[in-house]
PDB file of C-alpha atoms and ligand atoms in Angstrom:
ATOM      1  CA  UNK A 494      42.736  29.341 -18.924  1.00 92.00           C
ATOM      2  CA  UNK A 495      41.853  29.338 -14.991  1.00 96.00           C
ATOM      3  CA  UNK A 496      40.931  26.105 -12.915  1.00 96.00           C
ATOM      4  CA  UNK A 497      36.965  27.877 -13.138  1.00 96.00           C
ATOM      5  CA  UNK A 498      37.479  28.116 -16.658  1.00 96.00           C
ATOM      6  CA  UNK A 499      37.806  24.401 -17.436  1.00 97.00           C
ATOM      7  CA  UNK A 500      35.782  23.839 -14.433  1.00 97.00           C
ATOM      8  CA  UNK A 501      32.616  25.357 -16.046  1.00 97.00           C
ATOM      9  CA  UNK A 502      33.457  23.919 -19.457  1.00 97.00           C
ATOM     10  CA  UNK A 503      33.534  20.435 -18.310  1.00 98.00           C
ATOM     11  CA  UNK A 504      30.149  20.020 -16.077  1.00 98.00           C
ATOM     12  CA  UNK A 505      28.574  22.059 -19.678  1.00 98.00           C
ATOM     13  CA  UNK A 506      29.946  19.113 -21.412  1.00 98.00           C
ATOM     14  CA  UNK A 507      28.461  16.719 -19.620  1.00 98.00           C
ATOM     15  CA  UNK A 508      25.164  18.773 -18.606  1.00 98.00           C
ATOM     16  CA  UNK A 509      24.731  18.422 -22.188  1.00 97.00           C
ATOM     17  CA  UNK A 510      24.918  15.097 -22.309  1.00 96.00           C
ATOM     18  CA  UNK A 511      22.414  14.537 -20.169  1.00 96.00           C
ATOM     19  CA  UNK A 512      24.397  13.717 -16.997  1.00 96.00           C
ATOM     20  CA  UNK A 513      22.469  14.831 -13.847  1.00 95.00           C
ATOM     21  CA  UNK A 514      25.553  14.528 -11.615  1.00 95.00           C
ATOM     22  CA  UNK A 515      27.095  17.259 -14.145  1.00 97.00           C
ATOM     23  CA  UNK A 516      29.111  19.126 -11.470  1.00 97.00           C
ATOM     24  CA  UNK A 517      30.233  16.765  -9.390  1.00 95.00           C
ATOM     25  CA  UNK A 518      31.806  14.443 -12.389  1.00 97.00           C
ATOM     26  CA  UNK A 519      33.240  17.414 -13.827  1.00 97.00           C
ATOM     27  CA  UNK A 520      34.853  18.430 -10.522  1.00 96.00           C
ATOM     28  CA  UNK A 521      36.271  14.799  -9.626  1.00 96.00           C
ATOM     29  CA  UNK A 522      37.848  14.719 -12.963  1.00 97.00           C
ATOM     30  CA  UNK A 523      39.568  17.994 -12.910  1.00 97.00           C
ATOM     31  CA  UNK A 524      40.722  17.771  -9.185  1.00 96.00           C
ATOM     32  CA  UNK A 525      42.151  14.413 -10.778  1.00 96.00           C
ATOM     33  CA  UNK A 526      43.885  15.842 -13.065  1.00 97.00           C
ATOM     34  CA  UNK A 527      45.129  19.069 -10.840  1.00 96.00           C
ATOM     35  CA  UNK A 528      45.693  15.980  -8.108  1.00 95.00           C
ATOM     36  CA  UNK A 529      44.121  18.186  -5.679  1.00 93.00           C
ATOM     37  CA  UNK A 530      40.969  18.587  -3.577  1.00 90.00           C
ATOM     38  CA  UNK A 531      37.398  19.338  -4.983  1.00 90.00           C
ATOM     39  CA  UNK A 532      38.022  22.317  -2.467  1.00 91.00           C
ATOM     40  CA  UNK A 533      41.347  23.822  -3.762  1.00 91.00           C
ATOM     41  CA  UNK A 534      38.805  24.284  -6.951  1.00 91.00           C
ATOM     42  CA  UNK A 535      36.662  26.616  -5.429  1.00 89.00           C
ATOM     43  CA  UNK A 536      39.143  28.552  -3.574  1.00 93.00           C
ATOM     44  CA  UNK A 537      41.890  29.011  -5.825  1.00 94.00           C
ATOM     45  CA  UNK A 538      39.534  28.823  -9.050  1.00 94.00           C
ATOM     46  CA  UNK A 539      41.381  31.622 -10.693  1.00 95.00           C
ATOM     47  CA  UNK A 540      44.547  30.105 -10.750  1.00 95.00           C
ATOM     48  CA  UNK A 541      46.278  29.105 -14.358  1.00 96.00           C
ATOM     49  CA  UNK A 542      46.084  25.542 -15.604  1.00 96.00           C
ATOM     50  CA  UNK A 543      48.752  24.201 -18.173  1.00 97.00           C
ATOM     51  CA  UNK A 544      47.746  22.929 -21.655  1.00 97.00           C
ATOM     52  CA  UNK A 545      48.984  19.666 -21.233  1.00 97.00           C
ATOM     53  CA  UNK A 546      46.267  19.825 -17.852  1.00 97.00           C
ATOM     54  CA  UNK A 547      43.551  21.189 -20.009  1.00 97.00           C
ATOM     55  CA  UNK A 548      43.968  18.394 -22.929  1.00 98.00           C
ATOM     56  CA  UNK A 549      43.567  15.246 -20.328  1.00 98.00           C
ATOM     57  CA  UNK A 550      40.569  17.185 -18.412  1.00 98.00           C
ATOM     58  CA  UNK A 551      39.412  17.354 -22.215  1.00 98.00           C
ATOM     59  CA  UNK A 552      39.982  13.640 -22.941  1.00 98.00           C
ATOM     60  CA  UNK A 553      38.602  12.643 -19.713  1.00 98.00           C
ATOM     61  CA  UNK A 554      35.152  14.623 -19.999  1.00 98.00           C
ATOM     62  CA  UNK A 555      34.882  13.052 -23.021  1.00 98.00           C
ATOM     63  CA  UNK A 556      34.681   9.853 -22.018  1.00 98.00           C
ATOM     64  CA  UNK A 557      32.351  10.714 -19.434  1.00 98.00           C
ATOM     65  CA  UNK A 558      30.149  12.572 -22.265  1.00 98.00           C
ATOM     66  CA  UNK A 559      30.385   9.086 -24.105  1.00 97.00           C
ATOM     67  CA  UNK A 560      28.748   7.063 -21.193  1.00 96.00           C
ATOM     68  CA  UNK A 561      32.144   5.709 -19.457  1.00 98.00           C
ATOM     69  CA  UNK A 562      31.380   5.139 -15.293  1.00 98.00           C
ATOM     70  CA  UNK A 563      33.579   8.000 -13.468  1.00 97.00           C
ATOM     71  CA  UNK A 564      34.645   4.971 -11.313  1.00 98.00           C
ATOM     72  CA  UNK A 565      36.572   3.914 -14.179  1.00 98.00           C
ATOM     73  CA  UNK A 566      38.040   7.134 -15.375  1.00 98.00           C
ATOM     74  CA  UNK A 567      39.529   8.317 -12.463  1.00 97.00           C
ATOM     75  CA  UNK A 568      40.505   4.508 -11.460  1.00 97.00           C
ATOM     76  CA  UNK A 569      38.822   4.505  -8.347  1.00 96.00           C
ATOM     77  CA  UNK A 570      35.576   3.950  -5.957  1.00 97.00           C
ATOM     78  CA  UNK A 571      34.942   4.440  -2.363  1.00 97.00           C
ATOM     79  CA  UNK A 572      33.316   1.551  -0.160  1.00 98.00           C
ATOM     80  CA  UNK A 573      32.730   1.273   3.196  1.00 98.00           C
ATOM     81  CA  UNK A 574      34.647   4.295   3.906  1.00 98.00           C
ATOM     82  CA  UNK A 575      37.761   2.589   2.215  1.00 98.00           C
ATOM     83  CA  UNK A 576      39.352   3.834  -1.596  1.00 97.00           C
ATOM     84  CA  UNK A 577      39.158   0.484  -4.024  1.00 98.00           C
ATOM     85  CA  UNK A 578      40.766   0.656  -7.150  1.00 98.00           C
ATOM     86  CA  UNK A 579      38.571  -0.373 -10.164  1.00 98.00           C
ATOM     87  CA  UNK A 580      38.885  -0.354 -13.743  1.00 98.00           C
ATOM     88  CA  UNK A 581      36.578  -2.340 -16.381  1.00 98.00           C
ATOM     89  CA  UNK A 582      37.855  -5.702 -15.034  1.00 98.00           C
ATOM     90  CA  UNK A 583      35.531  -5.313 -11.830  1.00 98.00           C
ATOM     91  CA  UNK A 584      31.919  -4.042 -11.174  1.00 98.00           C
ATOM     92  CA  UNK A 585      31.687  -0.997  -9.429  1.00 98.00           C
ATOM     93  CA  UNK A 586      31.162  -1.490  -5.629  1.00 98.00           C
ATOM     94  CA  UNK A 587      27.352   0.035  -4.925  1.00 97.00           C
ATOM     95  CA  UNK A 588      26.753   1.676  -1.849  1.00 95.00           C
ATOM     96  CA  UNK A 589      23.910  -1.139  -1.370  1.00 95.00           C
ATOM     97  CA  UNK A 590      26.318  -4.068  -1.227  1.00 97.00           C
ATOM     98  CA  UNK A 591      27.504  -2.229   2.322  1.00 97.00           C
ATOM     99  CA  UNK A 592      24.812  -4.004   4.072  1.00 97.00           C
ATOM    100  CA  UNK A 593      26.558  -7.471   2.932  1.00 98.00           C
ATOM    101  CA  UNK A 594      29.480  -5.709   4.895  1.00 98.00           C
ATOM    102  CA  UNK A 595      27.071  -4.919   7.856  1.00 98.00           C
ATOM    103  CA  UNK A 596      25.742  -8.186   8.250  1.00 98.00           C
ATOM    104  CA  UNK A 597      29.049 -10.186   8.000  1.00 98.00           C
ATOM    105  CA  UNK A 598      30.587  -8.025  10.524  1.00 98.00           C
ATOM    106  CA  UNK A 599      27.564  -7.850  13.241  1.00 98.00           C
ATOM    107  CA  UNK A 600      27.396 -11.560  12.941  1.00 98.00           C
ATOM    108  CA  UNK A 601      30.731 -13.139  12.676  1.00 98.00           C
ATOM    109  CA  UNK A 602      31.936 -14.994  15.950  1.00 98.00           C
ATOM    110  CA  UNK A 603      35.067 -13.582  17.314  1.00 98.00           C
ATOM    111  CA  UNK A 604      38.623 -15.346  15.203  1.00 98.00           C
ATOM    112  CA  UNK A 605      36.146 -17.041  12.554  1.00 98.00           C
ATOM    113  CA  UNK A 606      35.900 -18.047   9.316  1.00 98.00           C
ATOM    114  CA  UNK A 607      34.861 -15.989   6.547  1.00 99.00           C
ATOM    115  CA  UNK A 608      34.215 -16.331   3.018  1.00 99.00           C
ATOM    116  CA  UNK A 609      33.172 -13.695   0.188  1.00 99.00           C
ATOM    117  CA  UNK A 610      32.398 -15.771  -3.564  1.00 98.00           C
ATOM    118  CA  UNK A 611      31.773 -12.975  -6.235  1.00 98.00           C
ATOM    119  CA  UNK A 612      34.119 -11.153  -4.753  1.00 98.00           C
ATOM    120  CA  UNK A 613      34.770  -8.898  -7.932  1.00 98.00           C
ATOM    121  CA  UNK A 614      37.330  -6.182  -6.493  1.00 98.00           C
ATOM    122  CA  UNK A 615      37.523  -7.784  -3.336  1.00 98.00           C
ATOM    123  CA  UNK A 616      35.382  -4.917  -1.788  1.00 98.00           C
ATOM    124  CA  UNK A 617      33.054  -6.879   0.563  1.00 99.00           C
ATOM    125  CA  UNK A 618      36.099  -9.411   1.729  1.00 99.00           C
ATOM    126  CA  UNK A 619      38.688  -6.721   1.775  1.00 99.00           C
ATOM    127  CA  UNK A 620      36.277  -4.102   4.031  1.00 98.00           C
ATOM    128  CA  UNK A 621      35.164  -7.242   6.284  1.00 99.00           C
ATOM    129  CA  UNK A 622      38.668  -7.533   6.879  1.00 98.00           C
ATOM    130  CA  UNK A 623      39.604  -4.382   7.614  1.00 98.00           C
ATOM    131  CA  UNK A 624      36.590  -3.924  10.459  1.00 98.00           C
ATOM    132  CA  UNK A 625      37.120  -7.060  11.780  1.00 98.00           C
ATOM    133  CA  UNK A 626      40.987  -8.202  11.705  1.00 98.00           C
ATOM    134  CA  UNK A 627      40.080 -10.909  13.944  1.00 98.00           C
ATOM    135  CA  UNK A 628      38.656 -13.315  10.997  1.00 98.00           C
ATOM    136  CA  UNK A 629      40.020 -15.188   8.299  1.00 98.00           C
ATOM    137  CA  UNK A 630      38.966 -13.999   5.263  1.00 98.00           C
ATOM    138  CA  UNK A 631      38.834 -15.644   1.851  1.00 98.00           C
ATOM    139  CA  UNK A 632      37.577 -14.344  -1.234  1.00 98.00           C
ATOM    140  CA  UNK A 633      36.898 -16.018  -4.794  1.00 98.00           C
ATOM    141  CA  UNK A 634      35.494 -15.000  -8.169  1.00 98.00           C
ATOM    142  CA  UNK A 635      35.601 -17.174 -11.231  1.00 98.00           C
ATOM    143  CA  UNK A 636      36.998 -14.404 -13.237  1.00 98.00           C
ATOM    144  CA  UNK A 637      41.223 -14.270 -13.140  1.00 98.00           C
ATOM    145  CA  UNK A 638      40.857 -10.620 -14.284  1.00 98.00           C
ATOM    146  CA  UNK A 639      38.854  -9.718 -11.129  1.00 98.00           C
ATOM    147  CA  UNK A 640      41.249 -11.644  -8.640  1.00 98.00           C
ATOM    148  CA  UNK A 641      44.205  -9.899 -10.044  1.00 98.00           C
ATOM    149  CA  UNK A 642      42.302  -6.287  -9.256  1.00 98.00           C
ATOM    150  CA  UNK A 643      41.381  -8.178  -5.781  1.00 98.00           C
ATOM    151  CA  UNK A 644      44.754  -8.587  -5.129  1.00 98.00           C
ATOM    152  CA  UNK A 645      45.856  -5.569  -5.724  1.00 98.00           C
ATOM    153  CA  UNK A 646      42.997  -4.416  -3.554  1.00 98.00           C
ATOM    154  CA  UNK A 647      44.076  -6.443  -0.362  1.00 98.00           C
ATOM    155  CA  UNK A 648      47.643  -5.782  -0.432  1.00 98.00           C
ATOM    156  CA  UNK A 649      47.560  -1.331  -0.526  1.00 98.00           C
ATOM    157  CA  UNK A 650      43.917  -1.644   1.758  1.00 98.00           C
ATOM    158  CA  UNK A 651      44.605  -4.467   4.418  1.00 98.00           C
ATOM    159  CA  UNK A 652      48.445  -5.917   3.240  1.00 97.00           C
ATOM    160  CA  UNK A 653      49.691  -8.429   1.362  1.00 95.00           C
ATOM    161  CA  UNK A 654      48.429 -11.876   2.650  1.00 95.00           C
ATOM    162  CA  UNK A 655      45.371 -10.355   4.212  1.00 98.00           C
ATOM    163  CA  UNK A 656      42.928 -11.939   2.677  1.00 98.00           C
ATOM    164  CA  UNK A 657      43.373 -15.224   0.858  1.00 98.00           C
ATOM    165  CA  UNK A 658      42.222 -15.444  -2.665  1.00 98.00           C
ATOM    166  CA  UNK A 659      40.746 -18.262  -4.720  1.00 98.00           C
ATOM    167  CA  UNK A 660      40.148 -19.017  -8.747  1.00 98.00           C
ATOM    168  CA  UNK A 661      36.398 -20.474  -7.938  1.00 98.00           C
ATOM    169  CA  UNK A 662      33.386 -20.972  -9.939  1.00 98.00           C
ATOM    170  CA  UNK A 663      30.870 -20.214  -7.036  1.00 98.00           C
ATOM    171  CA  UNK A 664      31.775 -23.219  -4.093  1.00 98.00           C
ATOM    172  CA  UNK A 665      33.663 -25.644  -6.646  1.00 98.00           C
ATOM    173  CA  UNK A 666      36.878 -24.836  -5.293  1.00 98.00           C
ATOM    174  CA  UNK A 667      35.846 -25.223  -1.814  1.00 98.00           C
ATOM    175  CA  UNK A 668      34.669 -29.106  -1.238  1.00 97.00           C
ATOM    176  CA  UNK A 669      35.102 -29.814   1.962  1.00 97.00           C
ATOM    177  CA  UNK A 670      35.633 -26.343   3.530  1.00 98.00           C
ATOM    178  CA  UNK A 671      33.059 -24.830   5.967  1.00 98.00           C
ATOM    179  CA  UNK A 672      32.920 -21.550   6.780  1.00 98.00           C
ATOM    180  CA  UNK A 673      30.945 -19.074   9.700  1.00 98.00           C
ATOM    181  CA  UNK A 674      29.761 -16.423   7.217  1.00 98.00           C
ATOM    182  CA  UNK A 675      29.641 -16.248   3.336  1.00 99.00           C
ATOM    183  CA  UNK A 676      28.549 -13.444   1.710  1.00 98.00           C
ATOM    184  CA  UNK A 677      27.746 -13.564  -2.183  1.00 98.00           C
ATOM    185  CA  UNK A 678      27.258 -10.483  -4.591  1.00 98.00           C
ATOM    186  CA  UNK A 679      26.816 -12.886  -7.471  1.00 98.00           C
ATOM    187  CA  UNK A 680      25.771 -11.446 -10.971  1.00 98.00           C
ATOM    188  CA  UNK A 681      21.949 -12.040 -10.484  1.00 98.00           C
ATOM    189  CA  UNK A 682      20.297  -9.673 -13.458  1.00 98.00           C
ATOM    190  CA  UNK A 683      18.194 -11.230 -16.547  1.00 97.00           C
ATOM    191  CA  UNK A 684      20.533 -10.847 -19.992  1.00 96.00           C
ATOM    192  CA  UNK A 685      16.769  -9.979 -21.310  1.00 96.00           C
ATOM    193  CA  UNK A 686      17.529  -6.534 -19.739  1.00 95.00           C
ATOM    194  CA  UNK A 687      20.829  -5.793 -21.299  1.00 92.00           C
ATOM    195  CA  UNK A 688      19.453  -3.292 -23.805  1.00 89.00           C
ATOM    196  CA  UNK A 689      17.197  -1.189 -21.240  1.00 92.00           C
ATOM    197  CA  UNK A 690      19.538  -0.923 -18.495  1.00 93.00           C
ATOM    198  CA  UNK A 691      21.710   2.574 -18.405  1.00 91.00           C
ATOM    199  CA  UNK A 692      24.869   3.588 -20.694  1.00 92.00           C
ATOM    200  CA  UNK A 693      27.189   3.176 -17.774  1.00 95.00           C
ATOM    201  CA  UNK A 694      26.324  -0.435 -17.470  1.00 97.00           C
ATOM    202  CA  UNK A 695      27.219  -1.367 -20.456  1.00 96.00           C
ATOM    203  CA  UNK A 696      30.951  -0.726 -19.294  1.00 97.00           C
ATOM    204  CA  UNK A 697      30.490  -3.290 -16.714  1.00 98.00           C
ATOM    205  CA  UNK A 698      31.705  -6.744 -17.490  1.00 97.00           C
ATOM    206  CA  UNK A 699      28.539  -8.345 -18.341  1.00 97.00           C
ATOM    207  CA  UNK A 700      30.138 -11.844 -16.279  1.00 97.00           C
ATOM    208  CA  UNK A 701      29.529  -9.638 -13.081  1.00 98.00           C
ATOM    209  CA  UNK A 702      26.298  -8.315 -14.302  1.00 98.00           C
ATOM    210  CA  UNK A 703      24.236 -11.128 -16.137  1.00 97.00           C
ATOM    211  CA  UNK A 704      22.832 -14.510 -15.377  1.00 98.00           C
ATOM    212  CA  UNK A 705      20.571 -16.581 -17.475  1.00 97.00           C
ATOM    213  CA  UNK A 706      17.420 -18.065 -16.343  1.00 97.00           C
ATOM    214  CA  UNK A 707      15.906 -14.285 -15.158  1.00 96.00           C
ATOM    215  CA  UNK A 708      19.069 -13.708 -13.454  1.00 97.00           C
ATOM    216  CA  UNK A 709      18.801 -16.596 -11.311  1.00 97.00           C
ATOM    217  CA  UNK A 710      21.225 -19.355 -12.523  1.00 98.00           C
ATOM    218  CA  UNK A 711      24.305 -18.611 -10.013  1.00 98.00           C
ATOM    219  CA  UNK A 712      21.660 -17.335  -7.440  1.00 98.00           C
ATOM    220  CA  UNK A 713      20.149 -21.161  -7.496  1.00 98.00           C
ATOM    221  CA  UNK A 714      23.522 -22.570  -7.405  1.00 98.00           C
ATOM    222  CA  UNK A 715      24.648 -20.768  -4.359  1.00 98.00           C
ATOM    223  CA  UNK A 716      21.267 -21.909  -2.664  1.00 98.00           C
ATOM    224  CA  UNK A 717      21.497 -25.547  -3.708  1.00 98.00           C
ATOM    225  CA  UNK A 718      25.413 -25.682  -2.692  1.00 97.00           C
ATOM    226  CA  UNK A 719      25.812 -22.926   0.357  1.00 98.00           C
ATOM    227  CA  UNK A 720      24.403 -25.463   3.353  1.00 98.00           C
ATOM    228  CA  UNK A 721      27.816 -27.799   2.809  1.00 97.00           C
ATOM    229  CA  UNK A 722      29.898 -24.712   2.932  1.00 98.00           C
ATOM    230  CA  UNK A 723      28.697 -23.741   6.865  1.00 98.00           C
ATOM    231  CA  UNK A 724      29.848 -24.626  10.289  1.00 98.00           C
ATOM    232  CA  UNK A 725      27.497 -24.938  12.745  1.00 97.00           C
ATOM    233  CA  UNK A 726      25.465 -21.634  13.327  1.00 97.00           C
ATOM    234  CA  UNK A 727      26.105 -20.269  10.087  1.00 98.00           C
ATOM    235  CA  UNK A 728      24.790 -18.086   7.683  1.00 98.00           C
ATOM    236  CA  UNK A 729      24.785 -16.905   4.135  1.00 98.00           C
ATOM    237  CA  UNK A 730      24.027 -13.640   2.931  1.00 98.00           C
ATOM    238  CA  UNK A 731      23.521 -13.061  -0.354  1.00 98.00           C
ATOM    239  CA  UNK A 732      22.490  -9.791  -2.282  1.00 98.00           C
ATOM    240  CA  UNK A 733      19.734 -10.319  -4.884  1.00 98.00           C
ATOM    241  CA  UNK A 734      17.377  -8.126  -7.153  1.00 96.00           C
ATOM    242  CA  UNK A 735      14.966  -5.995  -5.575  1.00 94.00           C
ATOM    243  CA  UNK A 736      11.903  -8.074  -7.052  1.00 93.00           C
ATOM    244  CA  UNK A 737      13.524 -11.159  -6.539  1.00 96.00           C
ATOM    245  CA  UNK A 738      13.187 -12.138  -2.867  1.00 97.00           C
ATOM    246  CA  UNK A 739      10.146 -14.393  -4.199  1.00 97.00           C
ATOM    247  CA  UNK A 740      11.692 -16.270  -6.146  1.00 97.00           C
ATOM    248  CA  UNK A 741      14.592 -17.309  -3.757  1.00 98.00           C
ATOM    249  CA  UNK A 742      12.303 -17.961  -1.079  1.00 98.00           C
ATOM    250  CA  UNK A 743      10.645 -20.668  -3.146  1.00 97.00           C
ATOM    251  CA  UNK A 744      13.943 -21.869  -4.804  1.00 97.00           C
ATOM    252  CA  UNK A 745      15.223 -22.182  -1.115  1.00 98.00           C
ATOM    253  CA  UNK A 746      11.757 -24.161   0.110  1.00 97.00           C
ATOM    254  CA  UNK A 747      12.187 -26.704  -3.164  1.00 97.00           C
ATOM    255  CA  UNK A 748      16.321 -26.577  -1.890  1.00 97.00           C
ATOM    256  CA  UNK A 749      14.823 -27.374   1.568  1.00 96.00           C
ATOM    257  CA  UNK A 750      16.913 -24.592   2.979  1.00 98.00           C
ATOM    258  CA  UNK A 751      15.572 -21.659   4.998  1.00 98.00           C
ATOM    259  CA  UNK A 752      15.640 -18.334   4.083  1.00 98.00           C
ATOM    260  CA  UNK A 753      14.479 -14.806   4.777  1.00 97.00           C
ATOM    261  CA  UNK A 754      14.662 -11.773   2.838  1.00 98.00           C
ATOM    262  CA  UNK A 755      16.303  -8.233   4.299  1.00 96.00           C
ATOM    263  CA  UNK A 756      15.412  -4.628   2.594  1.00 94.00           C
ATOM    264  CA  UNK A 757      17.550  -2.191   1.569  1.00 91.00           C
ATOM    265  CA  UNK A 758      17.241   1.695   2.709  1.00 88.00           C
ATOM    266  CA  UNK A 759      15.207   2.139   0.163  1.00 89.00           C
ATOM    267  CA  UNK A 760      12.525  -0.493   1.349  1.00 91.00           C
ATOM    268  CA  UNK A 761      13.481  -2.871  -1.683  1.00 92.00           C
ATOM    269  CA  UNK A 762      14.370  -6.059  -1.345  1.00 94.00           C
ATOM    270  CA  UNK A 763      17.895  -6.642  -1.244  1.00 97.00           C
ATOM    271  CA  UNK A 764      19.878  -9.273   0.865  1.00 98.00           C
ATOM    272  CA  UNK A 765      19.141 -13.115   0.656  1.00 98.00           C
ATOM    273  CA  UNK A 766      19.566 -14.596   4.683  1.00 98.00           C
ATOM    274  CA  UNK A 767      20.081 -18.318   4.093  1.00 98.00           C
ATOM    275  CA  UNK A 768      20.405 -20.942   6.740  1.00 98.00           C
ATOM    276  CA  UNK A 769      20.923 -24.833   6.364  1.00 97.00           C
ATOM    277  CA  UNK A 770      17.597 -26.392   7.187  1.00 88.00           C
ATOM    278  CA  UNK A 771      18.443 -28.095  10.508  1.00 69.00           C
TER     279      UNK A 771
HETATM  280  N1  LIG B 803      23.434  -3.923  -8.320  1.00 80.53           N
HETATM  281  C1  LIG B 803      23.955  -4.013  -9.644  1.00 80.53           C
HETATM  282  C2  LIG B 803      23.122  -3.152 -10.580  1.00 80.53           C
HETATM  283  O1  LIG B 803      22.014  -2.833 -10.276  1.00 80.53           O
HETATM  284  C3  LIG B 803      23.979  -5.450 -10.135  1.00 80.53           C
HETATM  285  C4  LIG B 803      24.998  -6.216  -9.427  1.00 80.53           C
HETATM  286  C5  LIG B 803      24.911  -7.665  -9.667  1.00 80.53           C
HETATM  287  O2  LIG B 803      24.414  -8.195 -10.667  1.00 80.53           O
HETATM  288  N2  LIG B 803      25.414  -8.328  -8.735  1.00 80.53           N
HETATM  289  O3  LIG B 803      23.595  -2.760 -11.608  1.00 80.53           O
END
């Protein structure tokens, strides 16, 4: 059997299941398993693959066919222009959490203090860090699992040490520490969705995904706690649901906090700006 061969076999496979990125899957996972470029596939597509090659491509479009995120079955995800390893400890970094990366970078003074909570795989801390070497990053999540894959993260992306990591339940284990920028990805989707939501989000760890009270629980916590957290000049940003900005701008006005809501490319709303109220 030829690289085209299995090629062609696989992104059937998975056409069949309904996957619209067919191709592309099919290609990732067999240039995984070849460890070679997507290109190499195309140009030397009639070259001979071994059957011990052909039985993990096999294994591995299978679980793709079954619903499994490619993410997690090759082991990795690109963000910010950086390779993050992931596996179903983390949620997958989305190409719409860049703009927390955006915003902490444009607006972080020069040598301060910066602090990602949520931090899942460390992707928002770990890419601030690597654009702007100048701040001192810290990072939490209240999941040990995450902060393990964090870890691991920091040390092959921007060393060992790079970014200091914290066991926290949102600010708890931060009293007293104040910060220039804090970013928050925090899981902010109603559990009332689980069942509608796609197959590959039901890989996700639902602690990443799911908040009670509409999704808004750790979302109202961050907004009643984040003013405390702040030096002078601060800001939070905080990524939220698209029909959610709302919401936070009236939990913020009853948190007497000010806040104003950013859009995403695709005109939704997406990022929370919070400021203290004074
Ligand atoms: N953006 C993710 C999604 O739509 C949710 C991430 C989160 O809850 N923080 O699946």
């Amino acid at each position: 059997m030829t690289r085209g061969d299995i090629l062609n076999r696989a992104s059937e496979s998975l056409r069949d299941a309904g996957i619209e990125s067919h191709r592309l899957d099919a290609e990732l996972i067999v240039a995984h398993v070849l460890k070679c470029d997507r290109i190499k596939l195309i140009t030397e597509r009639d070259a001979a693959i071994t059957t011990a090659e052909s039985d993990l491509i096999n294994k591995l479009t299978q679980r793709r066919h079954d619903g499994e995120p490619s993410a997690y079955i090759l082991g990795h995800r690109e963000f910010y222009g950086l390779d993050f390893s992931v596996d179903s400890r983390v949620l997958i970094p989305r190409p719409e959490t860049e703009m927390l990366v955006d915003l902490a970078i444009n607006c972080a003074p020069e040598g301060g203090k910066f602090l990602d909570i949520c931090t899942g795989s460390g992707a928002v801390a770990i890419a601030v860090k690597h654009a702007r070497p100048d701040l001192s990053v810290s990072a939490s999540d209240v999941s040990p699992d995450a902060l393990a894959v964090a870890t691991s993260n920091a040390a092959s992306i921007t060393g060992p040490e790079s970014v200091r990591l914290i066991h926290s339940d949102v600010f708890d284990a931060f009293r007293g520490e104040r910060f220039d920028i804090i970013t928050a990805n925090p899981p902010y989707i109603s559990p009332s969705c689980e069942g509608a939501l796609q197959k590959e989000i039901s890989y996700e760890p639902d602690i990443a995904l799911y908040s009670p009270d509409d999704g808004f629980s750790v979302i109202e916590r961050i907004i009643a706690g984040f003013s405390e957290h702040l030096l002078p000049g601060g800001k939070l940003f905080m990524e939220i649901g698209y029909d959610q900005g709302a919401r936070v701008l009236s939990c913020a006005e009853a948190h007497s906090v000010r806040a104003e809501i950013a859009k995403d490319l695709s005109g939704h709303d997406r990022v929370a700006v919070l400021t203290p109220s004074v």
